XYZ file of C-alpha atoms in Angstrom:
692
model
C 222.309 245.069 170.030
C 218.697 246.145 169.475
C 216.200 245.087 166.871
C 215.373 247.358 164.077
C 213.101 245.763 161.366
C 214.904 242.394 161.789
C 218.378 243.910 161.856
C 220.413 243.670 165.120
C 221.877 247.192 165.462
C 224.484 248.254 167.975
C 222.714 250.530 170.491
C 225.189 253.428 169.944
C 224.736 253.350 166.217
C 220.895 253.213 166.591
C 220.965 256.196 168.944
C 223.222 258.154 166.591
C 220.987 257.568 163.602
C 217.760 258.261 165.511
C 218.851 261.109 167.758
C 221.387 262.941 165.563
C 221.410 261.989 161.903
C 217.691 261.683 161.117
C 216.333 264.854 162.820
C 216.054 267.619 160.239
C 215.937 265.297 157.243
C 212.151 264.745 157.226
C 212.692 260.972 157.365
C 211.205 259.059 160.263
C 213.059 256.323 162.090
C 210.587 253.535 161.177
C 210.749 254.348 157.495
C 214.518 254.606 157.574
C 215.099 251.226 159.275
C 212.587 249.508 157.135
C 214.303 250.880 153.978
C 217.692 250.012 155.362
C 216.610 246.437 156.088
C 215.351 246.139 152.484
C 218.604 247.420 151.063
C 220.580 244.923 153.027
C 218.285 242.082 152.002
C 218.648 243.036 148.331
C 222.430 243.860 148.173
C 224.161 241.841 150.890
C 223.825 238.538 148.927
C 225.064 240.192 145.726
C 227.962 241.737 147.583
C 228.942 238.239 148.724
C 228.725 236.894 145.079
C 231.002 239.674 143.853
C 233.603 238.813 146.491
C 233.304 235.144 145.655
C 233.960 235.966 142.003
C 237.154 237.781 143.028
C 238.328 234.635 144.701
C 237.411 232.405 141.737
C 239.214 234.657 139.282
C 242.330 234.773 141.495
C 242.328 231.008 141.878
C 242.156 230.701 138.069
C 245.013 233.205 137.595
C 247.046 231.470 140.304
C 246.648 228.124 138.556
C 247.612 229.579 135.132
C 250.724 231.212 136.539
C 251.688 228.160 138.607
C 252.045 226.085 135.415
C 254.427 228.662 134.037
C 256.198 229.983 137.159
C 259.555 231.471 136.308
C 258.944 231.837 132.579
C 258.325 234.935 130.507
C 254.645 235.683 129.969
C 253.261 235.655 126.381
C 250.838 238.580 126.317
C 248.582 237.197 123.600
C 248.176 233.849 125.455
C 247.800 235.681 128.753
C 245.186 238.087 127.564
C 243.263 235.309 125.792
C 243.213 233.477 129.072
C 242.051 236.542 131.010
C 239.248 237.038 128.561
C 238.134 233.451 128.726
C 237.644 233.645 132.481
C 235.825 237.000 132.340
C 238.697 239.053 133.914
C 238.989 241.182 130.769
C 235.716 242.368 129.106
C 234.959 243.889 125.779
C 235.486 247.655 125.435
C 232.145 249.503 125.421
C 231.080 251.369 122.334
C 232.335 255.005 122.450
C 230.276 257.048 124.909
C 230.339 260.259 126.993
C 229.378 260.487 130.692
C 226.058 262.274 131.349
C 226.742 263.541 134.903
C 224.876 266.712 135.798
C 224.892 269.091 138.783
C 228.592 268.800 139.490
C 230.190 271.672 141.435
C 232.796 273.706 139.513
C 235.538 272.754 141.966
C 235.260 269.290 140.479
C 234.209 269.839 136.946
C 235.675 272.967 135.576
C 238.573 273.996 137.913
C 241.935 272.401 138.480
C 243.678 272.385 141.810
C 244.956 270.363 144.715
C 243.032 267.771 146.713
C 243.476 266.718 150.350
C 242.612 263.371 151.895
C 241.959 263.490 155.692
C 241.131 260.784 158.260
C 237.552 261.497 159.463
C 238.290 260.239 162.965
C 240.662 263.227 163.652
C 238.306 266.244 163.945
C 241.089 268.710 164.123
C 242.710 267.451 160.959
C 239.308 267.309 159.194
C 238.637 270.898 160.073
C 242.108 271.965 158.923
C 241.573 270.129 155.658
C 238.183 271.644 155.008
C 239.589 275.107 155.741
C 242.570 274.553 153.454
C 240.668 276.138 150.578
C 242.771 279.261 151.191
C 246.324 279.325 152.302
C 249.063 281.870 152.938
C 251.879 281.462 150.405
C 254.225 283.452 152.670
C 253.627 280.971 155.528
C 253.992 277.914 153.344
C 257.326 279.214 152.018
C 258.712 280.507 155.297
C 258.299 277.362 157.393
C 259.266 274.632 154.969
C 262.220 273.624 152.722
C 260.327 274.890 149.601
C 263.063 277.465 149.211
C 266.664 277.013 150.328
C 267.625 277.794 153.907
C 265.682 277.878 157.215
C 264.314 280.670 159.411
C 266.553 281.764 162.260
C 264.870 280.748 165.558
C 263.610 283.304 168.101
C 260.966 285.299 166.255
C 260.677 286.653 162.730
C 263.754 286.255 160.596
C 263.810 289.236 158.116
C 266.442 287.452 155.915
C 264.212 284.424 155.507
C 261.232 286.802 155.046
C 263.021 288.588 152.171
C 263.596 285.128 150.513
C 259.960 284.362 150.864
C 258.753 287.668 149.521
C 261.128 287.505 146.511
C 259.807 284.012 145.572
C 256.156 285.043 145.991
C 256.528 288.104 143.921
C 258.333 286.174 141.172
C 255.312 283.850 141.256
C 252.950 286.841 140.841
C 255.054 287.998 137.884
C 254.216 284.788 136.225
C 250.572 284.363 137.210
C 249.381 287.963 137.175
C 252.025 289.964 135.318
C 252.076 293.721 135.518
C 251.771 295.953 132.387
C 255.383 296.962 133.082
C 258.001 296.072 135.606
C 257.875 293.503 138.356
C 255.863 293.024 141.510
C 259.214 293.245 143.424
C 259.470 296.939 142.285
C 255.832 297.802 142.790
C 255.200 300.898 145.046
C 251.565 301.723 144.387
C 248.398 300.164 142.821
C 249.175 297.260 140.378
C 248.419 297.830 136.718
C 248.074 294.507 135.024
C 249.047 293.370 131.617
C 245.590 291.719 131.432
C 243.160 293.830 133.479
C 240.575 291.030 133.221
C 242.531 289.091 135.846
C 241.376 291.493 138.520
C 237.989 290.253 139.620
C 237.550 291.827 143.112
C 238.668 293.774 146.127
C 238.495 293.174 149.835
C 239.174 296.535 151.558
C 242.586 297.460 150.093
C 243.419 293.959 148.944
C 243.245 292.658 145.407
C 241.625 289.446 144.195
C 242.897 287.974 140.926
C 241.695 284.946 138.931
C 244.087 282.926 136.811
C 243.598 279.489 135.298
C 240.337 279.377 137.334
C 242.116 279.806 140.725
C 242.053 282.928 142.853
C 244.988 284.826 144.282
C 244.455 287.478 146.977
C 247.247 289.977 147.396
C 246.717 291.345 150.873
C 247.445 295.059 151.254
C 247.829 296.127 154.869
C 250.320 298.883 155.655
C 249.835 298.441 159.438
C 250.819 294.786 159.260
C 254.452 293.998 160.372
C 255.218 292.772 156.879
C 253.084 295.167 154.950
C 254.509 298.279 156.571
C 257.943 297.338 155.344
C 256.835 296.567 151.824
C 256.875 299.334 149.249
C 253.376 298.422 148.006
C 252.075 297.526 151.442
C 251.815 293.794 150.561
C 251.334 291.872 153.755
C 250.689 288.359 152.295
C 249.719 286.451 149.196
C 246.781 284.172 149.773
C 246.210 281.337 147.276
C 243.058 279.300 146.643
C 244.552 275.992 147.449
C 242.631 272.765 148.249
C 239.620 273.017 146.045
C 238.389 269.611 147.228
C 239.001 267.354 150.249
C 238.205 263.662 150.616
C 237.043 262.968 154.141
C 238.116 259.402 154.591
C 236.330 256.528 156.304
C 238.617 254.023 154.618
C 242.380 253.509 154.376
C 243.486 256.319 156.659
C 241.429 255.251 159.755
C 241.179 252.336 162.085
C 237.494 251.682 162.548
C 236.664 248.133 163.584
C 233.428 248.318 165.569
C 230.304 250.343 166.235
C 232.077 252.775 168.563
C 234.529 253.642 165.871
C 231.884 253.918 163.119
C 229.757 256.248 165.165
C 232.765 258.482 165.871
C 233.453 258.622 162.155
C 229.902 259.359 161.149
C 229.591 262.019 163.847
C 232.515 263.961 162.414
C 231.096 263.709 158.930
C 227.735 264.949 160.313
C 229.469 267.914 161.960
C 231.118 268.786 158.590
C 227.833 268.561 156.676
C 225.835 270.577 159.254
C 228.702 273.072 159.600
C 228.860 272.831 163.406
C 231.917 270.637 163.906
C 234.207 272.240 166.553
C 237.410 271.000 168.114
C 239.277 272.553 171.066
C 242.835 271.412 171.835
C 245.989 272.553 173.548
C 248.988 273.683 171.500
C 252.170 275.098 173.028
C 250.400 275.829 176.309
C 247.467 277.620 174.674
C 243.938 276.399 174.194
C 242.856 276.726 170.555
C 239.448 276.144 168.969
C 238.980 275.075 165.268
C 235.709 275.505 163.374
C 234.728 275.736 159.740
C 235.632 278.936 157.881
C 232.989 281.312 156.626
C 232.698 282.246 153.011
C 234.851 285.114 151.786
C 233.168 288.373 150.655
C 234.591 290.576 147.846
C 233.544 293.556 145.827
C 233.764 293.485 142.011
C 235.323 296.350 140.063
C 231.781 297.708 139.326
C 230.961 297.829 143.059
C 228.669 294.789 143.550
C 229.547 292.157 146.187
C 230.036 288.434 145.727
C 231.214 285.564 147.861
C 233.616 282.651 147.354
C 233.609 279.450 149.299
C 235.571 279.527 152.482
C 236.274 275.868 152.554
C 237.043 272.941 150.275
C 234.295 271.015 148.628
C 234.129 267.718 150.477
C 233.793 264.195 149.219
C 233.375 261.355 151.653
C 235.260 258.080 150.917
C 233.330 254.981 151.962
C 234.927 251.610 152.474
C 235.063 249.069 149.676
C 233.096 245.858 149.199
C 235.292 243.557 151.168
C 234.761 244.190 154.902
C 231.762 243.524 157.103
C 230.961 245.411 160.338
C 229.835 244.135 163.708
C 227.804 247.368 164.076
C 224.856 245.606 162.334
C 223.944 241.942 162.177
C 221.750 240.661 159.417
C 218.736 238.298 160.022
C 220.955 235.371 159.305
C 223.352 236.381 162.074
C 226.081 237.527 159.791
C 227.808 240.934 159.946
C 226.510 243.534 157.495
C 228.664 244.639 154.574
C 230.311 247.754 155.762
C 230.280 249.491 152.391
C 226.514 249.201 152.209
C 226.144 250.714 155.684
C 228.501 253.574 154.723
C 226.541 254.352 151.541
C 223.328 254.648 153.538
C 224.603 256.626 156.503
C 227.027 259.036 154.747
C 224.304 259.829 152.190
C 221.742 260.386 154.971
C 224.156 262.745 156.600
C 224.639 264.550 153.267
C 220.997 265.529 153.322
C 221.855 268.081 156.002
C 223.888 269.920 153.379
C 221.827 269.654 150.217
C 218.513 270.255 152.009
C 219.975 272.959 154.133
C 222.332 275.863 153.528
C 224.369 274.077 150.871
C 227.630 275.182 152.240
C 229.310 272.077 150.786
C 227.686 271.365 147.407
C 225.990 274.375 145.940
C 224.953 272.181 143.062
C 222.959 269.936 145.483
C 225.020 266.777 145.168
C 226.466 264.257 147.584
C 229.950 263.078 146.614
C 231.042 259.585 147.572
C 234.433 258.128 146.572
C 234.230 254.343 146.237
C 237.557 252.608 146.566
C 238.870 249.100 145.686
C 236.197 248.012 143.133
C 237.258 245.236 140.826
C 235.916 245.640 137.316
C 232.613 246.842 135.811
C 230.363 244.382 137.597
C 231.341 245.914 140.910
C 230.935 249.448 139.566
C 227.454 248.485 138.285
C 226.683 247.079 141.806
C 227.631 250.426 143.359
C 225.499 252.266 140.889
C 222.433 250.130 141.757
C 223.120 250.487 145.463
C 223.220 254.280 145.115
C 219.914 254.143 143.176
C 218.420 252.270 146.207
C 219.854 254.686 148.680
C 218.465 257.671 146.654
C 215.012 255.978 146.747
C 215.308 255.465 150.502
C 216.169 259.095 151.147
C 213.792 260.556 148.588
C 216.533 261.920 146.337
C 216.348 262.545 142.608
C 218.290 260.011 140.549
C 222.100 260.607 140.434
C 222.026 263.096 143.340
C 224.696 260.842 144.858
C 227.788 261.196 142.769
C 230.544 258.535 142.679
C 234.276 258.764 142.517
C 235.794 255.629 141.096
C 239.339 254.903 142.395
C 241.278 253.192 139.633
C 243.549 251.286 142.066
C 242.792 247.647 141.342
C 244.199 245.773 138.329
C 240.855 244.481 136.969
C 239.490 247.985 137.077
C 242.429 249.671 135.292
C 242.296 246.903 132.635
C 238.623 247.590 132.086
C 238.438 251.223 133.000
C 236.147 252.434 130.178
C 233.645 249.666 131.006
C 233.756 250.709 134.691
C 233.038 254.332 133.834
C 230.181 253.229 131.577
C 228.585 251.434 134.465
C 228.324 254.658 136.440
C 228.152 257.108 133.554
C 225.210 259.011 134.897
C 226.791 259.788 138.283
C 230.577 259.617 137.945
C 232.363 262.770 139.189
C 235.954 261.487 139.723
C 238.562 258.934 138.692
C 242.140 258.787 139.826
C 245.187 256.614 139.957
C 246.449 255.169 143.189
C 249.846 253.774 142.602
C 250.277 252.237 146.115
C 247.152 250.070 146.197
C 247.465 249.327 142.485
C 250.971 247.996 143.133
C 249.749 245.804 145.949
C 247.196 244.285 143.666
C 249.738 243.881 140.925
C 251.906 241.763 143.215
C 249.042 239.700 144.539
C 247.421 239.024 141.162
C 250.707 237.722 139.760
C 251.762 236.133 143.022
C 252.332 232.714 141.435
C 254.136 233.943 138.343
C 257.511 234.361 140.057
C 259.452 236.746 142.256
C 258.691 240.430 141.684
C 261.182 243.265 141.427
C 262.029 245.143 144.665
C 259.541 247.729 145.874
C 261.696 250.644 144.850
C 261.873 249.446 141.176
C 258.124 249.146 140.816
C 257.784 252.835 139.744
C 259.932 252.257 136.667
C 258.080 249.073 135.639
C 256.401 249.136 132.277
C 252.888 248.686 133.695
C 252.907 251.847 135.778
C 253.508 254.239 132.879
C 250.688 252.571 130.904
C 248.446 252.743 133.975
C 249.023 256.422 134.552
C 248.611 257.300 130.923
C 245.549 255.129 130.297
C 243.698 256.650 133.227
C 243.924 260.115 131.757
C 243.406 258.983 128.115
C 240.387 256.859 128.826
C 238.872 259.532 131.174
C 239.169 262.127 128.315
C 237.798 259.715 125.760
C 234.744 259.064 127.997
C 234.036 262.817 128.284
C 235.192 263.583 131.759
C 236.814 266.912 130.825
C 234.483 269.724 132.114
C 232.238 267.308 133.931
C 234.414 265.371 136.444
C 237.813 265.182 138.060
C 240.720 263.132 136.678
C 243.090 262.796 139.624
C 246.614 261.641 140.475
C 248.077 260.222 143.645
C 249.658 261.423 146.856
C 252.958 263.170 147.542
C 253.943 261.130 150.549
C 256.792 263.247 151.991
C 255.263 266.188 153.850
C 258.633 267.566 154.910
C 260.087 267.596 151.452
C 258.337 270.540 149.829
C 261.221 271.571 147.590
C 261.167 268.103 145.978
C 257.385 268.408 145.664
C 257.613 271.792 143.961
C 260.206 270.283 141.605
C 258.367 267.025 140.801
C 254.629 267.323 141.294
C 254.129 269.772 138.523
C 254.171 266.505 136.480
C 250.647 265.765 137.672
C 248.911 268.789 136.046
C 251.144 268.252 133.037
C 249.481 264.869 132.524
C 246.106 266.588 132.143
C 244.914 265.529 135.541
C 242.856 268.385 137.139
C 243.575 267.349 140.681
C 246.267 265.460 142.643
C 246.603 264.468 146.284
C 248.786 266.399 148.775
C 249.438 265.520 152.471
C 248.774 268.892 154.228
C 247.183 272.220 153.887
C 250.701 273.739 153.473
C 251.442 271.296 150.625
C 248.137 272.267 149.057
C 249.158 275.914 148.896
C 252.489 275.165 147.392
C 250.990 272.581 144.905
C 248.447 275.324 143.857
C 251.254 277.207 142.215
C 251.602 274.357 139.753
C 248.059 274.922 138.439
C 248.952 278.586 137.707
C 252.028 277.366 135.776
C 250.025 274.718 133.783
C 246.727 275.301 132.001
C 245.313 271.822 132.727
C 242.338 272.069 130.502
C 244.482 273.097 127.543
C 246.663 270.056 128.322
C 243.509 267.950 128.241
C 242.758 269.204 124.807
C 246.237 268.390 123.691
C 246.044 264.853 125.038
C 242.539 264.020 123.901
C 243.677 262.846 120.441
C 246.405 260.528 121.829
C 246.058 256.774 121.290
C 245.301 254.873 124.495
C 248.448 253.254 126.023
C 248.859 249.556 125.251
C 247.053 246.980 127.262
C 250.074 244.758 126.678
C 252.167 247.216 128.708
C 249.465 247.519 131.424
C 249.321 243.766 131.957
C 253.115 243.081 131.911
C 253.866 241.492 135.243
C 256.906 243.082 136.919
C 258.862 239.882 137.392
C 262.597 239.627 138.290
C 263.276 236.563 136.219
C 266.796 235.187 136.192
C 268.009 237.756 138.742
C 270.774 236.630 141.129
C 270.202 238.344 144.412
C 273.188 239.055 146.683
C 272.774 238.456 150.375
C 273.115 242.267 150.976
C 270.383 243.004 148.413
C 268.011 240.601 150.038
C 268.742 241.835 153.567
C 268.236 245.482 152.561
C 264.879 244.713 150.894
C 263.680 242.648 153.836
C 264.706 245.358 156.337
C 263.054 248.114 154.257
C 259.737 246.287 154.128
C 259.830 244.942 157.651
C 260.462 248.448 159.063
C 257.646 249.906 157.040
C 255.240 247.159 158.213
C 256.156 247.404 161.904
C 256.273 251.231 161.914
C 252.756 251.443 160.522
C 251.103 248.471 162.203
C 252.178 249.302 165.692
C 250.221 252.568 165.629
C 247.214 251.018 163.883
C 246.842 248.082 166.324
C 247.946 249.760 169.630
C 246.665 253.300 169.166
C 244.014 253.110 166.430
C 245.926 255.523 164.188
C 245.225 254.703 160.566
C 247.327 257.417 158.940
C 250.277 259.368 160.243
C 253.805 260.543 159.403
C 255.688 257.363 159.915
C 259.550 257.481 159.750
C 260.885 255.111 156.970
C 264.113 253.145 157.315
C 266.175 256.205 156.537
C 264.226 258.253 159.223
C 262.336 260.245 156.600
C 258.765 260.913 157.632
C 256.221 259.546 155.078
C 252.499 259.642 155.211
C 251.509 256.040 155.543
C 248.153 254.294 155.223
C 246.975 250.811 154.457
C 248.036 251.095 150.823
C 251.711 251.302 151.697
C 251.265 248.398 154.046
C 249.688 246.281 151.307
C 252.729 246.728 149.148
C 255.254 245.846 151.795
C 253.398 242.830 153.073
C 252.746 241.454 149.613
C 256.343 242.034 148.474
C 257.723 239.956 151.355
C 255.048 237.270 150.938
C 255.997 237.023 147.249
C 259.663 236.627 147.876
C 258.955 234.075 150.623
C 256.768 232.031 148.269
C 259.439 231.890 145.587
C 262.348 231.168 147.792
C 264.180 234.440 147.406
C 264.358 234.481 151.166
C 263.666 231.999 153.972
C 261.165 232.353 156.849
C 264.045 232.753 159.337
C 265.455 235.723 157.301
C 262.177 237.500 157.510
C 261.951 236.778 161.298
C 265.400 238.158 161.692
C 264.511 241.339 159.767
C 261.413 241.876 161.884
C 263.622 241.506 165.040
C 266.137 244.057 163.760
C 263.573 246.445 162.690
C 261.504 246.183 165.902
C 264.499 247.708 167.657
C 264.717 250.488 165.061
C 260.997 251.295 165.256
C 261.173 251.343 169.051
C 263.976 253.900 168.808
C 261.988 256.002 166.273
C 259.042 256.173 168.569
C 261.051 256.744 171.801
C 259.396 260.188 172.339
C 255.778 258.882 172.110
C 254.333 258.356 175.599
C 251.562 256.179 174.098
C 254.002 253.888 172.280
C 254.332 250.232 173.395
C 257.682 248.561 172.730
C 257.794 245.956 170.053
C 261.034 244.439 171.353
C 259.607 244.117 174.825
C 256.367 242.598 173.621
C 256.975 240.201 170.607
C 253.871 238.305 171.481
C 251.700 241.509 171.466
C 248.873 242.086 168.989
C 250.961 244.570 166.920
C 253.914 242.278 166.379
C 251.781 239.279 165.692
C 249.728 241.311 163.180
C 252.948 242.324 161.280
C 254.112 238.750 161.078
C 250.674 237.517 159.949
C 250.579 240.063 157.138
C 253.618 238.423 155.585
C 253.314 234.782 156.574
C 249.629 234.739 155.691
C 249.994 237.290 152.874
C 249.349 234.911 149.908
C 246.050 233.828 151.516
C 244.695 237.348 152.032
C 241.846 238.304 149.701
C 243.438 240.327 146.833
C 246.376 241.040 149.264
C 244.297 243.385 151.425
C 245.458 244.064 154.946
C 242.049 244.924 156.495
C 240.976 241.474 157.649
C 244.152 240.921 159.764
C 244.380 244.541 161.009
C 240.728 244.475 162.113
C 241.234 241.116 163.903
C 244.238 242.270 165.842
C 242.949 245.774 166.578
C 239.733 244.310 168.000
C 241.893 242.078 170.164
C 243.923 245.081 171.357
C 240.768 247.075 172.103
C 239.240 244.260 174.031
C 242.327 244.202 176.301
C-alpha cells in the first residue's frame, strides 16, 4: 500500500491509474488523488448510513412479521406499517425525466442487450462485436429450428432449412412487392421502397422498426452461388447495447482483480483491447470491429456502428474493497471507487474518437439500490465525479436496476431522484426474488423456487416497471428493459417465449450470447415496441397491494419427497455455482442444473437458492441434517457434472474446502446476511482460496 493524499492505495491500482488510465485525459495524478480523497471523505460516511438504514428497516420488518408468523398479511395494515418506518414513501408529483445526449441505441431504438463479465476479455470483445450477427449461422448451429446439422462439413439439408426460415423472416420484415424472397431470382423490389437505405457492393441494407438487415449478395460464396438470387447470408443488427459487468458476473475480491477488470474496460474505451487464444488447434485473435460503410440510394456514403454501445455496471453500495484504505483504516466503499475509475476511463472515449458514445455520454448501470435515498446518493456521487473529471453535469448517465423490493415499491421516486441523468431501468427477477424472500423471511415459509414466477407480486412487478417508466417519460429518452434468458442452448424455446418482452413495451431485454442476440433481434422486427409503448401509456399502474403480497406457503403440508426435491434442487445450484466462484474465480458461466441443463448462473441465482433454503430452515420445513444430506448428495452430482474440467477440485473429496464451506455458510448463515446478499461470504472464502 502506498500513500496518496491520505489514502492507502494498493500499489498495482496506483500504477494502473497513474500509468495507464490518467495519460491522455488531461488530468494530473496529484489533482486526481486529491479529488478522489475528497470524494471518499464526503461520501463514505453517507454510504455507511444508508447501509445502516437498510439494516434498521429490515429489523423493523422482521419484528413486525415475527409477531404474525404463519398468518395471512392484511395489506392495509402492512402498508401503513411500511409507511410509518419510511420503507414506503409518498409518490412524487407527476414529472418527466429530462435526460439529454442519450445515444439512439438506448433512447429511440429497440433491440437485444448483452451482459458480459469484464474479466473475460475474449467474451467482452465478442459481446461488443455482437452488434451484427449472421442469421444463417445462428439458425444452423442451434435448436432454433428443428433438427441438427449432419457432422462432417456443411449439411445442405440443414442449410435448406435455415435458408427457408430466414427468407420467411424477410417476407415478414421487408416484404417484396410481389412474391416471396424464397422465389427471388434477381434484384428485390420491395412493397415499401423506403425500407432500402443502403448498399454495400452488391448487398442490400434495409431498415425496419429501427433495426438494420443486410442481405448479403455474393455469387462466389459457397451458399450464394447455389441461391437463385445470390444470397449468401442475412446479417441482422443484433445487440444494440452491451453491459460490461464489474458486478454479479465476476469474482473480484482484491486489488489484483479490480485492476484486471478496469484494464479490460480501458481497452474497450480506448478501442485497443486485443485477446489471442487457441481454439481447435488454431491461434485466433479478437479485436473490436470497425464501423460498417454503406452507400445510400443517391450515391453518398454513411457508416453504422460496428459494435454495441457499452454500459459499464458498477458494484452496488454494500461491499468495500481492500484496494484502498481510508484514513481511518477502513476499506473504501467499492461502489465509490468504481464510479470514479470507470468514469475516468470513459473519458478516453468521449474526449477521443467517440467510438462508443457518439452523444458524448458515459453510461453506468447502478445495481442493488434500495429506494430513492440511495438513488439520490448515487446522483450526488456522480455529480462529484463529474466535477473531479471536469465533465458537464449529467455527462454520466445512470441505469437503475429495479431489482430490490424497496426500489420497485418506490420506483417513481427513485426515477425522480436521478431524473436528469437516467438512461435505463429494468427488471431483474432473480435478485428481486432473493430480496422478496429475505425481506419477508420472518413471515413464514415461502413457496418453492419454481412457483415464484407465478406469484402475484411478480406480475405486478413486471407491469409496474414498464407502466411507471412510461409515466415518467422514459419512452424516446431511455431504455426500459427486461431480464435474462438463462438457457443458452434452448433457442427454440427462446424464440417461442421471449417475444413476450418486446410485447410488454420494453425496448430491450437481456440475452446470454451473441447468437441469442441475433435470434432475439427477430422479435423486434415482429413487434413495434414504440407502438406498444403508446398503447400501454394509458394503462393504470398495477396494484401496490399485489406487488407487496408476500409469497407465503401458509397451511401447506409438505411431503417428504417434495421437501427432498426442493432441497436437492437448491443445494445442487448452490454447489455448482459456488465451486467455480471460490476455486476458479469464475463469476458467471453455463452451470448444469439438477437436470443437466446448462443455465447461465451468476450471484442472483445463488441469492435465491441460499435464501430459499435459509427460509425453510428457519420455519422448520426442513431440519439442518436434511440440508446437510442434500449437500452431500449434490456434491457427488456436481463432481460428476464437472468431471471433464481439469481445473475442477472435487467437493466430495474436500468437504472442508473453502467452496464447500462457503456453500454451507450461505444457507446456515443466510438469515443474517445483509438483505440476503451472497457477496460478503463469497468474498471471504474466495480471498481464503486465493491466499492458499
